């Protein structure tokens, strides 16, 4: 019935295995040869959907290939940070573009950052960059309350993050898991501003008020847009996405008559001992250009820190709001200190 | 002198080859875990004294058990119907129903979200409330993993001794034959499927985070993904999973070892069981189960709706994933051939190697990932660590057990006499392997390669910690884009992954059929 003689079959299979071996070797060799010197490696916790177009533009302008590692939404800001720390003995990244200004301090403390004062930093706000060039802030985000207008009337709009714990909204509010992402920084900033007792009390009140713990700020947006909750605490870029989608939502900059709204510049640092430091500096210069601030304002509602960058009508400037007075270095210390308490609070 | 040494080595060819394969397993899979183990934070052990830790573990075990029960409720009857009865188009229904098990679970979860989220195609706040919670998690994973039970049950009942079944059919109706003969005889396969589902549910992170369900695996991950990066502490927290893993291993050995893959084609053809008046309702049940299986994929297709930009956002990611998976599957198959064959023939050391492979599979992927970083991120290994080669290594470390087990089960089903006769005629191990084991088990080996490929293609959790910059596999790209990327584009990327997986399975099926 057409069966091949075993010997022929065996020869064929032996040949197949040899071929597979060669293919495996060749593919590994191809993979191994893929990297080149005219490239730069960047790790970023800025959303991929916003950061990748910036990298592509840099590639077109400079001819330098960008190899990027992006964070997942759930581990935002800490996934790649941990990778940077884990790779400290042999740094792989040239640049870290952080979605917030605190994580870089965790790298600075570990002596993983190479100070670099970019010529493009001169136009940026003074208080939002380090004088020694270890970190430079630009394109900032605000932490806002995203409100579903179908669930909350104009007259009932929340005004403060304390409204998240207001029994009136029991089970109707949400925040992202404070173990990850910008919510960690926000809680740490509250610890720095209010002190331990008041912040712990507030967090306990949140729990008692059945605040829903979303997996991410993007998830907070989803819950609010879907009307599953009345309002939630999220980042302005997530809120802006909901507005762009035409969702029935309103953005509230909280605590305008008190503590102020937490403002978080995205932050760029040059990594010490990275494999392509010269190209890393080029990328840092590019990120700190007015053009990137404009791009981030248009695509992701980030607030430019340069006065001369035009903004869309929906994007407010830092100077137009009451910003929370924040010592980012102190917040970085708080973040590490409060971790055990936060884990206990989260049940993890 | 040299000649006698070579002759002596040739006489011991098989142990030497096995030792080399074992060394590869140690370097690729065990050493990374050991490196993390060395760094275990003794202070982290205090987490084990917390009631909360054990409560969370208990809750996780209960949820995993609930997932198993759902999969058994769906999969066992469906497996019998599709495997041994005269349900029309049962092979097609089986194939379509089984397909989602080859995908990363968060893809179907995303599809269910597009269906039953509050703004889903047929969603409301009520359905969303169910979806985002324990019940939703159990149902989503239950439906996603049910095809594992279905397939193994079907393969199990197809492998039941024909004489047993035919004797029973003389005196009993099909229902009784199924419940009293087929299912009990296929119990090892069903047990294996339950064990696999339990292990997968226990280690699931992506779906749990997406559906906001607290699981023990998330607690371990929090030590790696949170601010206080503490891999040693994560490992300490993972210690309670070790006895659970060992229990699963013992259960697998007790109920399923060597009998689990009756899969590989030594079954005798026979007539299907006639369902008679139950044929129509049974067919409807099979169709319904199949529709439910692929409903989330249909929802993804609807959500995609031909949106532009998928190719741009996909970038090189599909190629990266496919390339790394194909190379890894090839290496896994080669190692599987040596270790799996040794395991089936009960050679000394083979069981230990088999267990080592299984340990790397069931160990939380994040711990293996941290170990891989520690081991390979050194100045001398940058050509590996900075390229796709590190993804290949991660895949091989995690999924080598797939190749080992499939080959072991295939070889165990055949008589050792051919190999013994060849050995008596002077054929050394290499020759026997190439001239006898390979041709006789070509289908099983091809199946091992295909299964390893699919496991690698669906992986996220292993490589997300160390994928090379700019060379992420498609699953990782979908995961990093999922929360904030355009939903239609993300759905489109999911469909690209579905298409690649479907193409590979079809190609593999054609190869396997040709080798019949």
PDB file of C-alpha atoms in Angstrom, chain B residues 66-295:
ATOM      1  CA  UNK B  66     -14.088  25.165  40.589  1.00  0.00           C
ATOM      2  CA  UNK B  67     -12.453  25.679  37.186  1.00  0.00           C
ATOM      3  CA  UNK B  68     -11.637  21.952  37.089  1.00  0.00           C
ATOM      4  CA  UNK B  69     -15.246  21.044  37.892  1.00  0.00           C
ATOM      5  CA  UNK B  70     -16.554  23.295  35.101  1.00  0.00           C
ATOM      6  CA  UNK B  71     -14.124  21.804  32.603  1.00  0.00           C
ATOM      7  CA  UNK B  72     -15.047  18.261  33.666  1.00  0.00           C
ATOM      8  CA  UNK B  73     -18.763  19.025  33.442  1.00  0.00           C
ATOM      9  CA  UNK B  74     -18.312  20.264  29.883  1.00  0.00           C
ATOM     10  CA  UNK B  75     -15.409  18.178  28.707  1.00  0.00           C
ATOM     11  CA  UNK B  76     -16.180  14.604  29.803  1.00  0.00           C
ATOM     12  CA  UNK B  77     -19.605  14.244  28.138  1.00  0.00           C
ATOM     13  CA  UNK B  78     -18.419  16.202  25.146  1.00  0.00           C
ATOM     14  CA  UNK B  79     -15.301  14.051  24.873  1.00  0.00           C
ATOM     15  CA  UNK B  80     -17.384  10.866  24.831  1.00  0.00           C
ATOM     16  CA  UNK B  81     -19.818  12.302  22.279  1.00  0.00           C
ATOM     17  CA  UNK B  82     -17.117  13.616  19.973  1.00  0.00           C
ATOM     18  CA  UNK B  83     -14.784  10.674  20.462  1.00  0.00           C
ATOM     19  CA  UNK B  84     -17.018   7.644  20.193  1.00  0.00           C
ATOM     20  CA  UNK B  85     -20.555   8.394  19.036  1.00  0.00           C
ATOM     21  CA  UNK B  86     -22.204   9.028  15.694  1.00  0.00           C
ATOM     22  CA  UNK B  87     -22.668  12.781  16.176  1.00  0.00           C
ATOM     23  CA  UNK B  88     -22.382  14.197  12.646  1.00  0.00           C
ATOM     24  CA  UNK B  89     -19.312  16.275  11.791  1.00  0.00           C
ATOM     25  CA  UNK B  90     -17.825  15.352  15.147  1.00  0.00           C
ATOM     26  CA  UNK B  91     -14.229  15.734  13.978  1.00  0.00           C
ATOM     27  CA  UNK B  92     -14.898  19.260  12.721  1.00  0.00           C
ATOM     28  CA  UNK B  93     -16.795  20.157  15.888  1.00  0.00           C
ATOM     29  CA  UNK B  94     -13.963  18.762  17.992  1.00  0.00           C
ATOM     30  CA  UNK B  95     -11.349  20.746  16.090  1.00  0.00           C
ATOM     31  CA  UNK B  96     -13.249  24.019  16.349  1.00  0.00           C
ATOM     32  CA  UNK B  97     -14.152  23.447  20.005  1.00  0.00           C
ATOM     33  CA  UNK B  98     -10.553  22.572  20.884  1.00  0.00           C
ATOM     34  CA  UNK B  99      -8.918  25.510  19.163  1.00  0.00           C
ATOM     35  CA  UNK B 100      -9.115  28.081  22.010  1.00  0.00           C
ATOM     36  CA  UNK B 101      -6.978  25.878  24.253  1.00  0.00           C
ATOM     37  CA  UNK B 102      -4.037  26.691  21.989  1.00  0.00           C
ATOM     38  CA  UNK B 103      -4.378  30.428  22.659  1.00  0.00           C
ATOM     39  CA  UNK B 104      -3.162  32.493  25.607  1.00  0.00           C
ATOM     40  CA  UNK B 105      -6.173  32.544  27.962  1.00  0.00           C
ATOM     41  CA  UNK B 106      -6.294  36.330  28.010  1.00  0.00           C
ATOM     42  CA  UNK B 107      -7.252  36.377  24.311  1.00  0.00           C
ATOM     43  CA  UNK B 108     -10.553  34.557  24.901  1.00  0.00           C
ATOM     44  CA  UNK B 109     -10.962  36.642  28.070  1.00  0.00           C
ATOM     45  CA  UNK B 110     -10.682  39.785  25.970  1.00  0.00           C
ATOM     46  CA  UNK B 111     -13.254  38.319  23.582  1.00  0.00           C
ATOM     47  CA  UNK B 112     -15.649  37.602  26.447  1.00  0.00           C
ATOM     48  CA  UNK B 113     -15.159  41.193  27.560  1.00  0.00           C
ATOM     49  CA  UNK B 114     -16.194  42.415  24.107  1.00  0.00           C
ATOM     50  CA  UNK B 115     -19.243  40.177  24.384  1.00  0.00           C
ATOM     51  CA  UNK B 116     -20.346  40.590  27.989  1.00  0.00           C
ATOM     52  CA  UNK B 117     -18.633  43.755  29.199  1.00  0.00           C
ATOM     53  CA  UNK B 118     -21.121  46.471  29.985  1.00  0.00           C
ATOM     54  CA  UNK B 119     -20.543  47.906  26.505  1.00  0.00           C
ATOM     55  CA  UNK B 120     -20.105  44.522  24.885  1.00  0.00           C
ATOM     56  CA  UNK B 121     -22.038  43.190  21.939  1.00  0.00           C
ATOM     57  CA  UNK B 122     -24.646  41.574  24.205  1.00  0.00           C
ATOM     58  CA  UNK B 123     -23.438  43.000  27.489  1.00  0.00           C
ATOM     59  CA  UNK B 124     -25.042  44.939  30.311  1.00  0.00           C
ATOM     60  CA  UNK B 125     -23.983  46.052  33.750  1.00  0.00           C
ATOM     61  CA  UNK B 126     -25.360  42.747  35.020  1.00  0.00           C
ATOM     62  CA  UNK B 127     -23.262  40.581  32.702  1.00  0.00           C
ATOM     63  CA  UNK B 128     -20.234  42.753  33.380  1.00  0.00           C
ATOM     64  CA  UNK B 129     -20.781  42.266  37.092  1.00  0.00           C
ATOM     65  CA  UNK B 130     -20.641  38.519  36.640  1.00  0.00           C
ATOM     66  CA  UNK B 131     -17.698  38.647  34.234  1.00  0.00           C
ATOM     67  CA  UNK B 132     -15.518  40.766  36.520  1.00  0.00           C
ATOM     68  CA  UNK B 133     -15.421  38.543  39.546  1.00  0.00           C
ATOM     69  CA  UNK B 134     -14.764  35.032  40.796  1.00  0.00           C
ATOM     70  CA  UNK B 135     -17.663  33.534  38.880  1.00  0.00           C
ATOM     71  CA  UNK B 136     -16.635  35.193  35.627  1.00  0.00           C
ATOM     72  CA  UNK B 137     -13.052  34.008  36.135  1.00  0.00           C
ATOM     73  CA  UNK B 138     -14.189  30.434  36.750  1.00  0.00           C
ATOM     74  CA  UNK B 139     -16.485  30.443  33.727  1.00  0.00           C
ATOM     75  CA  UNK B 140     -13.981  32.093  31.376  1.00  0.00           C
ATOM     76  CA  UNK B 141     -11.182  29.728  32.334  1.00  0.00           C
ATOM     77  CA  UNK B 142     -13.617  26.811  32.485  1.00  0.00           C
ATOM     78  CA  UNK B 143     -14.736  27.362  28.910  1.00  0.00           C
ATOM     79  CA  UNK B 144     -11.196  28.101  27.711  1.00  0.00           C
ATOM     80  CA  UNK B 145      -9.703  24.988  29.304  1.00  0.00           C
ATOM     81  CA  UNK B 146     -12.671  22.634  28.740  1.00  0.00           C
ATOM     82  CA  UNK B 147     -11.248  21.522  25.376  1.00  0.00           C
ATOM     83  CA  UNK B 148      -8.282  20.045  27.255  1.00  0.00           C
ATOM     84  CA  UNK B 149     -10.663  17.706  29.065  1.00  0.00           C
ATOM     85  CA  UNK B 150     -12.730  17.127  25.946  1.00  0.00           C
ATOM     86  CA  UNK B 151      -9.715  16.217  23.865  1.00  0.00           C
ATOM     87  CA  UNK B 152      -8.044  13.948  26.386  1.00  0.00           C
ATOM     88  CA  UNK B 153     -11.347  12.258  27.210  1.00  0.00           C
ATOM     89  CA  UNK B 154     -12.084  11.743  23.519  1.00  0.00           C
ATOM     90  CA  UNK B 155      -8.623  10.354  22.928  1.00  0.00           C
ATOM     91  CA  UNK B 156      -9.010   8.194  26.026  1.00  0.00           C
ATOM     92  CA  UNK B 157     -12.314   6.642  24.951  1.00  0.00           C
ATOM     93  CA  UNK B 158     -10.964   6.150  21.451  1.00  0.00           C
ATOM     94  CA  UNK B 159      -8.124   4.162  22.951  1.00  0.00           C
ATOM     95  CA  UNK B 160     -10.323   1.818  24.987  1.00  0.00           C
ATOM     96  CA  UNK B 161      -9.893  -1.816  24.092  1.00  0.00           C
ATOM     97  CA  UNK B 162     -12.367  -2.504  21.284  1.00  0.00           C
ATOM     98  CA  UNK B 163     -13.248  -5.950  22.645  1.00  0.00           C
ATOM     99  CA  UNK B 164     -14.350  -4.468  25.965  1.00  0.00           C
ATOM    100  CA  UNK B 165     -16.619  -2.006  24.240  1.00  0.00           C
ATOM    101  CA  UNK B 166     -18.039  -4.511  21.775  1.00  0.00           C
ATOM    102  CA  UNK B 167     -18.866  -6.990  24.534  1.00  0.00           C
ATOM    103  CA  UNK B 168     -20.715  -4.305  26.423  1.00  0.00           C
ATOM    104  CA  UNK B 169     -22.621  -3.170  23.360  1.00  0.00           C
ATOM    105  CA  UNK B 170     -24.166  -6.624  23.020  1.00  0.00           C
ATOM    106  CA  UNK B 171     -26.009  -6.281  26.322  1.00  0.00           C
ATOM    107  CA  UNK B 172     -26.216  -2.551  27.043  1.00  0.00           C
ATOM    108  CA  UNK B 173     -27.384   0.679  25.511  1.00  0.00           C
ATOM    109  CA  UNK B 174     -24.910   3.385  24.406  1.00  0.00           C
ATOM    110  CA  UNK B 175     -25.453   5.493  27.525  1.00  0.00           C
ATOM    111  CA  UNK B 176     -24.628   2.574  29.763  1.00  0.00           C
ATOM    112  CA  UNK B 177     -21.644   1.596  27.634  1.00  0.00           C
ATOM    113  CA  UNK B 178     -20.350   5.136  27.930  1.00  0.00           C
ATOM    114  CA  UNK B 179     -20.860   5.529  31.654  1.00  0.00           C
ATOM    115  CA  UNK B 180     -19.834   2.032  32.720  1.00  0.00           C
ATOM    116  CA  UNK B 181     -17.118   1.154  30.232  1.00  0.00           C
ATOM    117  CA  UNK B 182     -15.769   4.065  28.239  1.00  0.00           C
ATOM    118  CA  UNK B 183     -15.440   6.784  30.862  1.00  0.00           C
ATOM    119  CA  UNK B 184     -13.998   4.502  33.593  1.00  0.00           C
ATOM    120  CA  UNK B 185     -11.554   3.039  31.082  1.00  0.00           C
ATOM    121  CA  UNK B 186     -10.559   6.537  30.015  1.00  0.00           C
ATOM    122  CA  UNK B 187     -10.174   7.671  33.630  1.00  0.00           C
ATOM    123  CA  UNK B 188      -6.384   8.123  33.412  1.00  0.00           C
ATOM    124  CA  UNK B 189      -6.809  10.556  30.526  1.00  0.00           C
ATOM    125  CA  UNK B 190      -9.577  12.395  32.360  1.00  0.00           C
ATOM    126  CA  UNK B 191      -7.438  12.534  35.496  1.00  0.00           C
ATOM    127  CA  UNK B 192      -4.517  13.927  33.530  1.00  0.00           C
ATOM    128  CA  UNK B 193      -6.717  16.588  31.982  1.00  0.00           C
ATOM    129  CA  UNK B 194      -8.011  17.587  35.418  1.00  0.00           C
ATOM    130  CA  UNK B 195      -4.462  17.842  36.730  1.00  0.00           C
ATOM    131  CA  UNK B 196      -3.368  19.965  33.770  1.00  0.00           C
ATOM    132  CA  UNK B 197      -6.353  22.290  34.125  1.00  0.00           C
ATOM    133  CA  UNK B 198      -5.779  22.617  37.870  1.00  0.00           C
ATOM    134  CA  UNK B 199      -2.117  23.527  37.331  1.00  0.00           C
ATOM    135  CA  UNK B 200      -2.976  26.063  34.621  1.00  0.00           C
ATOM    136  CA  UNK B 201      -5.715  27.677  36.709  1.00  0.00           C
ATOM    137  CA  UNK B 202      -3.422  27.819  39.725  1.00  0.00           C
ATOM    138  CA  UNK B 203      -0.726  29.715  37.846  1.00  0.00           C
ATOM    139  CA  UNK B 204      -2.963  32.031  35.830  1.00  0.00           C
ATOM    140  CA  UNK B 205      -2.136  35.717  36.213  1.00  0.00           C
ATOM    141  CA  UNK B 206      -3.191  37.613  33.085  1.00  0.00           C
ATOM    142  CA  UNK B 207      -6.881  36.703  33.181  1.00  0.00           C
ATOM    143  CA  UNK B 208      -6.983  37.057  36.956  1.00  0.00           C
ATOM    144  CA  UNK B 209      -5.632  40.598  36.769  1.00  0.00           C
ATOM    145  CA  UNK B 210      -7.879  41.481  33.860  1.00  0.00           C
ATOM    146  CA  UNK B 211     -11.003  40.217  35.640  1.00  0.00           C
ATOM    147  CA  UNK B 212      -9.843  41.622  39.001  1.00  0.00           C
ATOM    148  CA  UNK B 213      -9.655  38.343  40.866  1.00  0.00           C
ATOM    149  CA  UNK B 214      -7.213  37.957  43.756  1.00  0.00           C
ATOM    150  CA  UNK B 215      -5.162  34.810  43.395  1.00  0.00           C
ATOM    151  CA  UNK B 216      -2.081  33.486  45.110  1.00  0.00           C
ATOM    152  CA  UNK B 217      -0.090  33.746  41.880  1.00  0.00           C
ATOM    153  CA  UNK B 218      -0.818  37.483  41.909  1.00  0.00           C
ATOM    154  CA  UNK B 219       0.643  37.714  45.420  1.00  0.00           C
ATOM    155  CA  UNK B 220       3.835  36.085  44.177  1.00  0.00           C
ATOM    156  CA  UNK B 221       3.857  38.371  41.153  1.00  0.00           C
ATOM    157  CA  UNK B 222       3.370  41.425  43.382  1.00  0.00           C
ATOM    158  CA  UNK B 223       6.847  40.749  44.828  1.00  0.00           C
ATOM    159  CA  UNK B 224       8.234  41.032  41.318  1.00  0.00           C
ATOM    160  CA  UNK B 225       6.006  43.611  39.684  1.00  0.00           C
ATOM    161  CA  UNK B 226       5.669  46.000  42.600  1.00  0.00           C
ATOM    162  CA  UNK B 227       8.057  48.686  43.764  1.00  0.00           C
ATOM    163  CA  UNK B 228       9.892  46.500  46.249  1.00  0.00           C
ATOM    164  CA  UNK B 229      11.419  44.124  43.743  1.00  0.00           C
ATOM    165  CA  UNK B 230      12.104  41.030  45.816  1.00  0.00           C
ATOM    166  CA  UNK B 231      12.581  37.838  43.820  1.00  0.00           C
ATOM    167  CA  UNK B 232      13.894  36.011  46.871  1.00  0.00           C
ATOM    168  CA  UNK B 233      10.792  36.907  48.807  1.00  0.00           C
ATOM    169  CA  UNK B 234       8.641  35.890  45.852  1.00  0.00           C
ATOM    170  CA  UNK B 235      10.301  32.512  45.894  1.00  0.00           C
ATOM    171  CA  UNK B 236       9.723  32.210  49.628  1.00  0.00           C
ATOM    172  CA  UNK B 237       6.085  32.942  48.990  1.00  0.00           C
ATOM    173  CA  UNK B 238       6.058  30.356  46.225  1.00  0.00           C
ATOM    174  CA  UNK B 239       7.261  27.635  48.596  1.00  0.00           C
ATOM    175  CA  UNK B 240       3.742  26.458  49.505  1.00  0.00           C
ATOM    176  CA  UNK B 241       3.264  25.796  45.804  1.00  0.00           C
ATOM    177  CA  UNK B 242       6.054  23.221  45.929  1.00  0.00           C
ATOM    178  CA  UNK B 243       4.127  20.580  47.929  1.00  0.00           C
ATOM    179  CA  UNK B 244       1.096  21.290  45.755  1.00  0.00           C
ATOM    180  CA  UNK B 245       3.257  20.769  42.698  1.00  0.00           C
ATOM    181  CA  UNK B 246       4.650  17.561  44.125  1.00  0.00           C
ATOM    182  CA  UNK B 247       1.131  16.391  44.913  1.00  0.00           C
ATOM    183  CA  UNK B 248       0.114  17.108  41.327  1.00  0.00           C
ATOM    184  CA  UNK B 249       3.169  15.243  40.094  1.00  0.00           C
ATOM    185  CA  UNK B 250       2.336  12.292  42.330  1.00  0.00           C
ATOM    186  CA  UNK B 251      -1.276  12.346  41.156  1.00  0.00           C
ATOM    187  CA  UNK B 252      -0.152  12.480  37.570  1.00  0.00           C
ATOM    188  CA  UNK B 253       2.163   9.520  38.141  1.00  0.00           C
ATOM    189  CA  UNK B 254      -0.520   7.630  40.027  1.00  0.00           C
ATOM    190  CA  UNK B 255      -3.375   8.150  37.596  1.00  0.00           C
ATOM    191  CA  UNK B 256      -1.956   9.071  34.268  1.00  0.00           C
ATOM    192  CA  UNK B 257       1.712   8.353  33.755  1.00  0.00           C
ATOM    193  CA  UNK B 258       2.445   6.444  30.565  1.00  0.00           C
ATOM    194  CA  UNK B 259      -1.236   6.032  29.824  1.00  0.00           C
ATOM    195  CA  UNK B 260      -2.167   9.587  29.226  1.00  0.00           C
ATOM    196  CA  UNK B 261      -1.488  10.012  25.558  1.00  0.00           C
ATOM    197  CA  UNK B 262      -3.385   7.154  24.072  1.00  0.00           C
ATOM    198  CA  UNK B 263      -3.437   9.904  21.637  1.00  0.00           C
ATOM    199  CA  UNK B 264      -0.799   8.999  19.280  1.00  0.00           C
ATOM    200  CA  UNK B 265      -2.437   6.669  17.004  1.00  0.00           C
ATOM    201  CA  UNK B 266      -2.357   2.998  17.898  1.00  0.00           C
ATOM    202  CA  UNK B 267      -6.123   2.719  18.011  1.00  0.00           C
ATOM    203  CA  UNK B 268      -8.175   0.260  16.090  1.00  0.00           C
ATOM    204  CA  UNK B 269     -10.906   1.643  13.858  1.00  0.00           C
ATOM    205  CA  UNK B 270     -14.448   0.683  14.831  1.00  0.00           C
ATOM    206  CA  UNK B 271     -17.967   1.857  14.334  1.00  0.00           C
ATOM    207  CA  UNK B 272     -19.152   4.765  16.448  1.00  0.00           C
ATOM    208  CA  UNK B 273     -21.765   4.173  19.112  1.00  0.00           C
ATOM    209  CA  UNK B 274     -25.209   4.861  17.608  1.00  0.00           C
ATOM    210  CA  UNK B 275     -27.119   7.439  19.644  1.00  0.00           C
ATOM    211  CA  UNK B 276     -30.426   6.815  17.838  1.00  0.00           C
ATOM    212  CA  UNK B 277     -33.115   9.137  19.248  1.00  0.00           C
ATOM    213  CA  UNK B 278     -30.522  10.988  21.314  1.00  0.00           C
ATOM    214  CA  UNK B 279     -28.549  11.878  18.229  1.00  0.00           C
ATOM    215  CA  UNK B 280     -30.258  15.205  17.573  1.00  0.00           C
ATOM    216  CA  UNK B 281     -30.111  16.576  21.123  1.00  0.00           C
ATOM    217  CA  UNK B 282     -26.541  15.313  21.483  1.00  0.00           C
ATOM    218  CA  UNK B 283     -25.596  17.020  18.233  1.00  0.00           C
ATOM    219  CA  UNK B 284     -27.191  20.236  19.386  1.00  0.00           C
ATOM    220  CA  UNK B 285     -25.281  20.031  22.654  1.00  0.00           C
ATOM    221  CA  UNK B 286     -22.005  19.550  20.773  1.00  0.00           C
ATOM    222  CA  UNK B 287     -22.778  22.438  18.431  1.00  0.00           C
ATOM    223  CA  UNK B 288     -23.682  24.658  21.391  1.00  0.00           C
ATOM    224  CA  UNK B 289     -20.447  23.815  23.195  1.00  0.00           C
ATOM    225  CA  UNK B 290     -18.485  24.517  20.031  1.00  0.00           C
ATOM    226  CA  UNK B 291     -20.219  27.846  19.489  1.00  0.00           C
ATOM    227  CA  UNK B 292     -19.496  28.836  23.088  1.00  0.00           C
ATOM    228  CA  UNK B 293     -15.839  27.937  22.604  1.00  0.00           C
ATOM    229  CA  UNK B 294     -15.372  30.195  19.625  1.00  0.00           C
ATOM    230  CA  UNK B 295     -17.813  32.940  20.635  1.00  0.00           C
TER     231      UNK B 295
END
